[in-house]
Every structure is written in structure tokens, then in C-alpha cells.
Amino acid sequence: MPSHPESLEAGLKPAGAGTTLRWQLNRLRCMTPGEVGHRLMRRLADFWPHRETAPNADLEVVTGPWLPPAPAPVPAPYLEAAARLTAGRLQILSLTDCAYGMPPRWNRNPQSGHEWPLGHGTRLPFKDDQYGDIKYLWEPNRHLHLVTLAQAYRLSGDVSHAQALFRLLDSWFEQCPHPLGPNWASAMEAALRLINWSLCWQLLGGAASPLFADAAGAALRARWLESVYLHTGFVRQNLSLYSSANNHLIGELTGIFIASRTWPHWKEMRHWGAQARRRLEQECLAQNGADGVNLEQASSYHLFVFEYLLIAGLCARSGDDFSAAYWQRLEAMADYLCFLGSFGAELPSIGDCDDASVARLSPLDDFDMRRAMLGAAALAFGRADLARAAGALDEHAAWLVGADAGVRFEALLHAPADRPPREDFPDGGYYGLRGAQGRLRALFDIGPLGYTRIAAHGHADALAVLLWLDGRPLLIDAGTYCYNDRPQWRGYFRGTAAHNTVRVDGLDQSVSGGPFMWLDKAHAQRVSRSSSPQHEAIGGSHDGYRRLADPVTHAREVELHHTPEALVVTDTLRCRQPHLAEICWHFTPEAEVAAGGASLTVRAGAAVLRIDVTEGAGAWHLYRGQEDPPWGWHSPRFGVKTPATTAVWRAGIEADSRFKTSFTPLSIDAPG
């Protein structure tokens, strides 16, 4: 074992993982022979690209709109948002009030300023960090903001809003010809455009809209329909399959299905939609456990997938609906979303989070997609508990579920409670503990690393604990911060050191093979669950460090005592030789943390917590905003990081060892 613990922190840096050759070799390790053949054939097809043309659309073949009659919100916020968009101002992830342009340069990354060439889209190196994070380019190209312009037109009748939308579309068609440039690199991005175009199309009045009555309008409609057809074909030809079949595949199938319902003007489009509908139902059941937890093990992506599946389901209800099994799984997903929402105003950050939304039908700055989805789910399933969890009906939900949504939602709010809240989600591996006096609330993660062979959006966070005191988060997950463009930071935020668990020998529990790929994976399992009037306890273990020359097993028991309330975390490390153990605790940025001997005092507003290591020798090390190696950071949203205190109980161990850490809430005037 190295004599200086800090020397082990080189494990935070994924050395060589950013090189193309190493990444390709690691990616091959995660593929079956069938996937290798599939990807080889797709790559060969990329070398003989051909420009497709769309057949003439038969506008006599129509279906009714799947978007219900519009609600009657106050128009002013929509008109104000539309005015900002028309002026070329846009929020793009961490870029607030960005001067994006009207029309913008659609192939330019607004974060890095890099202008992508119009090479064949699927062959562009969009994961290369020298060009900046491609997410900043793709985000506005999803066209969520175009829906705001369509809403402004629908609410005001002012044609200038539709004209601004048409100007943006026309410039996009001109700058982004199929299949060239970065906006033809990802099938999911194309699918998201289809979904938002569908919303725009219906809000503008569909194919028979008077906006298309003159020659210029008819020409724009023809170009739009041609691009719809090409988009749908592109998505079909580039589905995310095999080890990439995660939320991307659900989004791609949703895009095809919604396109087929919105624009049924070609025979093949209707056929593609029927295929997508069947496959989407299969993926809904495959990618979400029976307990409702999305198997990517990331709370933000759970919400993202739920949004896809709910929009697809609402669309299907206008015609050939999905099966009861689909809706049952979606309702279970709503239960888990309700569980996550019970911890406070902010969604607990588990796994990756990139602030993605499928669509945005609210113009408000404080828009909360979680509450919107809970409100829509309450109406979809007639659930009073979901309505109470939402609190109020968000305008986003009202646009999706219909003009009478407010009346129905109010009825649910006043209906009697019909089921107790769920705290255990065994398929996903998440367990809630709640103090009898209501002061302490904990979430224990004994879940898998992630979904499919690459577990792309999972973090090395087995046996992590999150803690709330008096409704205020104290022990938090560090977040995500970035994806492609900062390898060291990507490695830190998804690594074990950025989570409230134990790190051994400066290594992550699982071995990274790239920014969205894990190789040797830790497997966690619940080993005990007990409760009594005095306490409740959950125990789990994982095998991530069994890969070491001297294998180490980490087991953790989390016990919540009710009177007086206290949380006790017991970590057991089983091994035969010396190792370095680091028990990491990450605090909310506003928390003030002071160390004294084996104790910490944590103050965050009126919340005060005392932490004592009552068993196991070692010493506290406090970090806040350390750059190299990274320690002590929190990312509240994608692209943003802020200093936050991390406390590490660091100990050299010689053999089997046990550490016991207690968390006791204090009153504001209690001695520290």
C-alpha cells in the first residue's frame, strides 16, 4: 500500500480512456458477436451514403390530432417567451440568455464556438472533446423552443409568431441537409425533433392550416413534410440497438410512432409506426423493472423515459392504444417518481443528469418537469396521491391532457387517499427510511450499476446514502457536470469518490472504459431488511473490489433509530492484506462543516447535524473546491459546478475492519 494516501487519487483520472483506439477496444469488449456484425454493416453503409428523396405526401390520408383541445392559460408568459426567441435569445443548458441568433447557425456549438462541417453525419467525431460538448449544439436543435412560438400563435392568433417559427424551420432545412452535419449524427436527436415538430404542427392547425394557404406557406409545408419523411427513415435506419438500447431506443421509437400518427401521408410511414408501436411496448417492459424503476439507475433518465412513454401513451389513446401491461408499468414508474419527489423540491440526483426534456409546453422559468409529469400521471391513472405529490396542475401537463384537466385535477386533490406511500423498490435497489419524528429521511442505494453491457448512465455509487434533515438535503450526490469534453471531471463526478460510500485503494468500484462505458462492474445486493417500533435497518453488499489482488468485500448496514432519531451507518470491509479505506460524505454547498477529533458538526441554515465515528480508527480530511485532483464539488445542473464540502474518513486497514458512523440531529442552540 502506498505510504501517502494522496498518491492513490490518480485513480480519479481515466488515463488513456479518451484515446480513440483504447475506447474502440473497450467498446468491443462490451459487444456480442451479433452486435459487432450489426455495427460493421452499418459502418460500411455509411461509406456509400445516398441522398434520399421523399415520395409525395397524400394529404387526403389524415388522422385526428392526438394533442387534446388547448387549455386557456394566461397568454402573457407565452408571448414574452416568444418575443425573446424572436430576438434570438435562448437558454441552452448552463448558457443563460444566450445570443443564439435569429436565425441561428444551427451547426455551430454555442458553448465552444466550433462550427461543424457538413460531412456525413454518422461519421463525424462528435465524441471528440476538442470541439466542445456536442450536447450544447444538439440541445437547441431538438426544437423544444419552436413549440413556444406555436403556442404563442395558438393563444394570440398573431401570425408573426408562426412566421418566426417558419423562418427558423426554413433556415434549419437550408443549413442541415439530409444526411449531412452534426444534426444527422444521432437518431435520438432526430426523433426529438419529430416529437416537437408534431406538437408545432398540431398547434398551427395541421396540414389544412390557413398558414399554408398561400404559395410561400405551401412551399414551406412541402419542405417540412419532406424532412419529416427523411427524419423518420433516418431514425429507423440508425436505431440504438444491442448494448446501446437504452433511453435512446425508447426515444427513437417514440419519435417514429408519433410521426406516424401526425403525418400518416405515406403507406410506409403507417407501417413504420405500427412496427415502432409494437417495439416500444416491448422496450417499456424491458427497460423498466416491475417495481417501476428505470434500469439505467439514473433518476433524471427515469423522468426522461417516463416523459417519452407518457407522451407516446397519450398519443396512442387517440387510436390503437397500448396494452394494459404498458400502462401498468408506466403507473409503477409514476410510483417511483412519487417516491423520489417525497424527499423534497429537488429530484434526488442519482446517476447521470443532463437536464434533458422531451418537450416543454410551459414558458415559465421555474418549470418543474417532475411535478408536471406527476400531475399528468395523476389524471392518466386517476390517482389522488399523485395529484397531491404534484401539488398543482402544471401548464405543461394541462396542454398534454386536455382543456378540462383543471377540474379533474381539483377533484383528485380532494379525493380520499387510497394507498400508502411506497418506500421499497427492490428491482431498482432503492430503499427509503423515514424517522418517526419526521426529522430524518434517508435513501439507500443498493441498485445495479446500470442498464445493458455498458451501463452508460450509471455511477459507481453502490451502497451510497443520501440524507435529509427537517426536509433539507444534507448528504447529497455530487451530480454530473459534463459528458464528453472534460475527461478528468467526467471521471470524478461518476466515480466512487463523488458519492457517499466507501472507496478502496483510490479506485472506483467499477472499471471505466470511457465516458459512457463501464467494464468490470460492481454487483450490489440487499442482504437484510428489518424493522421494529424502535428502528428500521437495511443491509447490502457489493463485490466491486473483489477484483483486487487481495479481494475486498464491502458490506454496509444503514439503521434509523426512531427515539431519539439518529442514523447509524456500519461499514464492514473483509480482506486479508493492507488497504486504504476512504469513507466519503458529500454535503450540500451551503453546509458549514467543522471537524473536531472523530466528530463533525454540520450546519445548513436551521439544520444542525453531528457526525461521530464511534468505531474504526482513522482521521477526517475536509475538501472544498479542490481542482487537482478533484475533491469537494457539486453540480446542481449540467455544465455547472460549485464548491461543496466533502468529508473523508481516511484509514489504513490491515485486515477485516469495521467502521461505525452515527448522524444525530441537533437543535440550533445545542452544543457542537
PDB file of N, CA and C in Angstrom, residues 509-549:
ATOM      1  N   GLN A 509     -15.351   1.590  -7.703  1.00  0.00           N
ATOM      2  CA  GLN A 509     -15.914   0.246  -7.502  1.00  0.00           C
ATOM      3  C   GLN A 509     -15.976  -0.530  -8.807  1.00  0.00           C
ATOM      4  N   SER A 510     -16.252   0.156  -9.908  1.00  0.00           N
ATOM      5  CA  SER A 510     -16.308  -0.448 -11.233  1.00  0.00           C
ATOM      6  C   SER A 510     -15.242   0.202 -12.111  1.00  0.00           C
ATOM      7  N   VAL A 511     -14.848  -0.489 -13.172  1.00  0.00           N
ATOM      8  CA  VAL A 511     -13.745  -0.028 -14.023  1.00  0.00           C
ATOM      9  C   VAL A 511     -14.317   0.670 -15.248  1.00  0.00           C
ATOM     10  N   SER A 512     -13.941   1.936 -15.430  1.00  0.00           N
ATOM     11  CA  SER A 512     -14.426   2.715 -16.563  1.00  0.00           C
ATOM     12  C   SER A 512     -13.682   2.328 -17.838  1.00  0.00           C
ATOM     13  N   GLY A 513     -14.420   2.286 -18.945  1.00  0.00           N
ATOM     14  CA  GLY A 513     -13.823   2.066 -20.252  1.00  0.00           C
ATOM     15  C   GLY A 513     -14.003   3.253 -21.172  1.00  0.00           C
ATOM     16  N   GLY A 514     -14.560   4.340 -20.671  1.00  0.00           N
ATOM     17  CA  GLY A 514     -14.850   5.525 -21.469  1.00  0.00           C
ATOM     18  C   GLY A 514     -15.928   6.322 -20.779  1.00  0.00           C
ATOM     19  N   PRO A 515     -16.266   7.505 -21.280  1.00  0.00           N
ATOM     20  CA  PRO A 515     -17.204   8.384 -20.580  1.00  0.00           C
ATOM     21  C   PRO A 515     -18.621   7.833 -20.450  1.00  0.00           C
ATOM     22  N   PHE A 516     -18.987   6.866 -21.287  1.00  0.00           N
ATOM     23  CA  PHE A 516     -20.313   6.243 -21.196  1.00  0.00           C
ATOM     24  C   PHE A 516     -20.188   4.721 -21.216  1.00  0.00           C
ATOM     25  N   MET A 517     -19.191   4.203 -20.525  1.00  0.00           N
ATOM     26  CA  MET A 517     -18.955   2.764 -20.601  1.00  0.00           C
ATOM     27  C   MET A 517     -18.258   2.291 -19.326  1.00  0.00           C
ATOM     28  N   TRP A 518     -18.796   1.214 -18.761  1.00  0.00           N
ATOM     29  CA  TRP A 518     -18.161   0.549 -17.631  1.00  0.00           C
ATOM     30  C   TRP A 518     -17.789  -0.867 -18.060  1.00  0.00           C
ATOM     31  N   LEU A 519     -16.635  -1.323 -17.622  1.00  0.00           N
ATOM     32  CA  LEU A 519     -16.154  -2.655 -17.992  1.00  0.00           C
ATOM     33  C   LEU A 519     -16.431  -3.638 -16.847  1.00  0.00           C
ATOM     34  N   ASP A 520     -15.467  -3.843 -15.948  1.00  0.00           N
ATOM     35  CA  ASP A 520     -15.717  -4.708 -14.792  1.00  0.00           C
ATOM     36  C   ASP A 520     -16.652  -3.981 -13.843  1.00  0.00           C
ATOM     37  N   LYS A 521     -17.804  -4.582 -13.564  1.00  0.00           N
ATOM     38  CA  LYS A 521     -18.878  -3.889 -12.859  1.00  0.00           C
ATOM     39  C   LYS A 521     -19.090  -4.448 -11.461  1.00  0.00           C
ATOM     40  N   ALA A 522     -19.298  -3.550 -10.521  1.00  0.00           N
ATOM     41  CA  ALA A 522     -19.684  -3.953  -9.171  1.00  0.00           C
ATOM     42  C   ALA A 522     -21.128  -4.446  -9.184  1.00  0.00           C
ATOM     43  N   HIS A 523     -21.389  -5.518  -8.454  1.00  0.00           N
ATOM     44  CA  HIS A 523     -22.738  -6.055  -8.314  1.00  0.00           C
ATOM     45  C   HIS A 523     -23.156  -5.917  -6.857  1.00  0.00           C
ATOM     46  N   ALA A 524     -24.232  -5.188  -6.634  1.00  0.00           N
ATOM     47  CA  ALA A 524     -24.724  -4.956  -5.275  1.00  0.00           C
ATOM     48  C   ALA A 524     -25.949  -5.823  -5.017  1.00  0.00           C
ATOM     49  N   GLN A 525     -26.135  -6.169  -3.753  1.00  0.00           N
ATOM     50  CA  GLN A 525     -27.320  -6.935  -3.382  1.00  0.00           C
ATOM     51  C   GLN A 525     -27.759  -6.582  -1.968  1.00  0.00           C
ATOM     52  N   ARG A 526     -29.058  -6.620  -1.765  1.00  0.00           N
ATOM     53  CA  ARG A 526     -29.578  -6.430  -0.410  1.00  0.00           C
ATOM     54  C   ARG A 526     -29.396  -7.731   0.353  1.00  0.00           C
ATOM     55  N   VAL A 527     -28.926  -7.628   1.587  1.00  0.00           N
ATOM     56  CA  VAL A 527     -28.699  -8.834   2.386  1.00  0.00           C
ATOM     57  C   VAL A 527     -29.597  -8.888   3.614  1.00  0.00           C
ATOM     58  N   SER A 528     -30.222  -7.763   3.987  1.00  0.00           N
ATOM     59  CA  SER A 528     -31.100  -7.788   5.154  1.00  0.00           C
ATOM     60  C   SER A 528     -32.063  -6.619   5.111  1.00  0.00           C
ATOM     61  N   ARG A 529     -33.213  -6.788   5.773  1.00  0.00           N
ATOM     62  CA  ARG A 529     -34.202  -5.720   5.923  1.00  0.00           C
ATOM     63  C   ARG A 529     -34.999  -6.034   7.166  1.00  0.00           C
ATOM     64  N   SER A 530     -34.999  -5.147   8.132  1.00  0.00           N
ATOM     65  CA  SER A 530     -35.731  -5.393   9.364  1.00  0.00           C
ATOM     66  C   SER A 530     -36.336  -4.095   9.858  1.00  0.00           C
ATOM     67  N   SER A 531     -37.373  -4.220  10.671  1.00  0.00           N
ATOM     68  CA  SER A 531     -37.999  -3.034  11.246  1.00  0.00           C
ATOM     69  C   SER A 531     -38.676  -3.407  12.550  1.00  0.00           C
ATOM     70  N   SER A 532     -38.786  -2.427  13.428  1.00  0.00           N
ATOM     71  CA  SER A 532     -39.456  -2.581  14.712  1.00  0.00           C
ATOM     72  C   SER A 532     -39.949  -1.210  15.119  1.00  0.00           C
ATOM     73  N   PRO A 533     -40.713  -1.112  16.209  1.00  0.00           N
ATOM     74  CA  PRO A 533     -41.129   0.226  16.653  1.00  0.00           C
ATOM     75  C   PRO A 533     -39.955   1.135  17.002  1.00  0.00           C
ATOM     76  N   GLN A 534     -38.804   0.544  17.326  1.00  0.00           N
ATOM     77  CA  GLN A 534     -37.648   1.340  17.725  1.00  0.00           C
ATOM     78  C   GLN A 534     -36.740   1.736  16.570  1.00  0.00           C
ATOM     79  N   HIS A 535     -36.717   0.943  15.507  1.00  0.00           N
ATOM     80  CA  HIS A 535     -35.760   1.226  14.436  1.00  0.00           C
ATOM     81  C   HIS A 535     -36.145   0.482  13.169  1.00  0.00           C
ATOM     82  N   GLU A 536     -35.497   0.857  12.075  1.00  0.00           N
ATOM     83  CA  GLU A 536     -35.544   0.071  10.848  1.00  0.00           C
ATOM     84  C   GLU A 536     -34.137   0.028  10.270  1.00  0.00           C
ATOM     85  N   ALA A 537     -33.807  -1.084   9.629  1.00  0.00           N
ATOM     86  CA  ALA A 537     -32.440  -1.268   9.146  1.00  0.00           C
ATOM     87  C   ALA A 537     -32.452  -2.001   7.813  1.00  0.00           C
ATOM     88  N   ILE A 538     -31.488  -1.638   6.970  1.00  0.00           N
ATOM     89  CA  ILE A 538     -31.298  -2.278   5.670  1.00  0.00           C
ATOM     90  C   ILE A 538     -29.809  -2.551   5.516  1.00  0.00           C
ATOM     91  N   GLY A 539     -29.479  -3.743   5.054  1.00  0.00           N
ATOM     92  CA  GLY A 539     -28.086  -4.088   4.815  1.00  0.00           C
ATOM     93  C   GLY A 539     -27.862  -4.505   3.374  1.00  0.00           C
ATOM     94  N   GLY A 540     -26.692  -4.151   2.848  1.00  0.00           N
ATOM     95  CA  GLY A 540     -26.337  -4.533   1.478  1.00  0.00           C
ATOM     96  C   GLY A 540     -24.845  -4.749   1.362  1.00  0.00           C
ATOM     97  N   SER A 541     -24.423  -5.323   0.245  1.00  0.00           N
ATOM     98  CA  SER A 541     -23.001  -5.526  -0.009  1.00  0.00           C
ATOM     99  C   SER A 541     -22.751  -5.447  -1.509  1.00  0.00           C
ATOM    100  N   HIS A 542     -21.485  -5.273  -1.882  1.00  0.00           N
ATOM    101  CA  HIS A 542     -21.129  -5.317  -3.304  1.00  0.00           C
ATOM    102  C   HIS A 542     -19.758  -5.958  -3.461  1.00  0.00           C
ATOM    103  N   ASP A 543     -19.496  -6.429  -4.689  1.00  0.00           N
ATOM    104  CA  ASP A 543     -18.271  -7.191  -4.960  1.00  0.00           C
ATOM    105  C   ASP A 543     -17.287  -6.435  -5.848  1.00  0.00           C
ATOM    106  N   GLY A 544     -17.458  -5.111  -5.964  1.00  0.00           N
ATOM    107  CA  GLY A 544     -16.640  -4.356  -6.909  1.00  0.00           C
ATOM    108  C   GLY A 544     -15.153  -4.443  -6.657  1.00  0.00           C
ATOM    109  N   TYR A 545     -14.751  -4.608  -5.391  1.00  0.00           N
ATOM    110  CA  TYR A 545     -13.323  -4.676  -5.075  1.00  0.00           C
ATOM    111  C   TYR A 545     -12.827  -6.115  -4.923  1.00  0.00           C
ATOM    112  N   ARG A 546     -13.640  -7.069  -5.300  1.00  0.00           N
ATOM    113  CA  ARG A 546     -13.177  -8.457  -5.326  1.00  0.00           C
ATOM    114  C   ARG A 546     -12.171  -8.679  -6.452  1.00  0.00           C
ATOM    115  N   ARG A 547     -12.081  -7.709  -7.374  1.00  0.00           N
ATOM    116  CA  ARG A 547     -11.152  -7.847  -8.491  1.00  0.00           C
ATOM    117  C   ARG A 547      -9.708  -7.574  -8.075  1.00  0.00           C
ATOM    118  N   LEU A 548      -9.481  -7.016  -6.885  1.00  0.00           N
ATOM    119  CA  LEU A 548      -8.134  -6.694  -6.441  1.00  0.00           C
ATOM    120  C   LEU A 548      -7.327  -7.957  -6.166  1.00  0.00           C
ATOM    121  N   ALA A 549      -5.991  -7.826  -6.180  1.00  0.00           N
ATOM    122  CA  ALA A 549      -5.121  -8.978  -5.910  1.00  0.00           C
ATOM    123  C   ALA A 549      -5.467  -9.598  -4.561  1.00  0.00           C
TER     124      ALA A 549
END
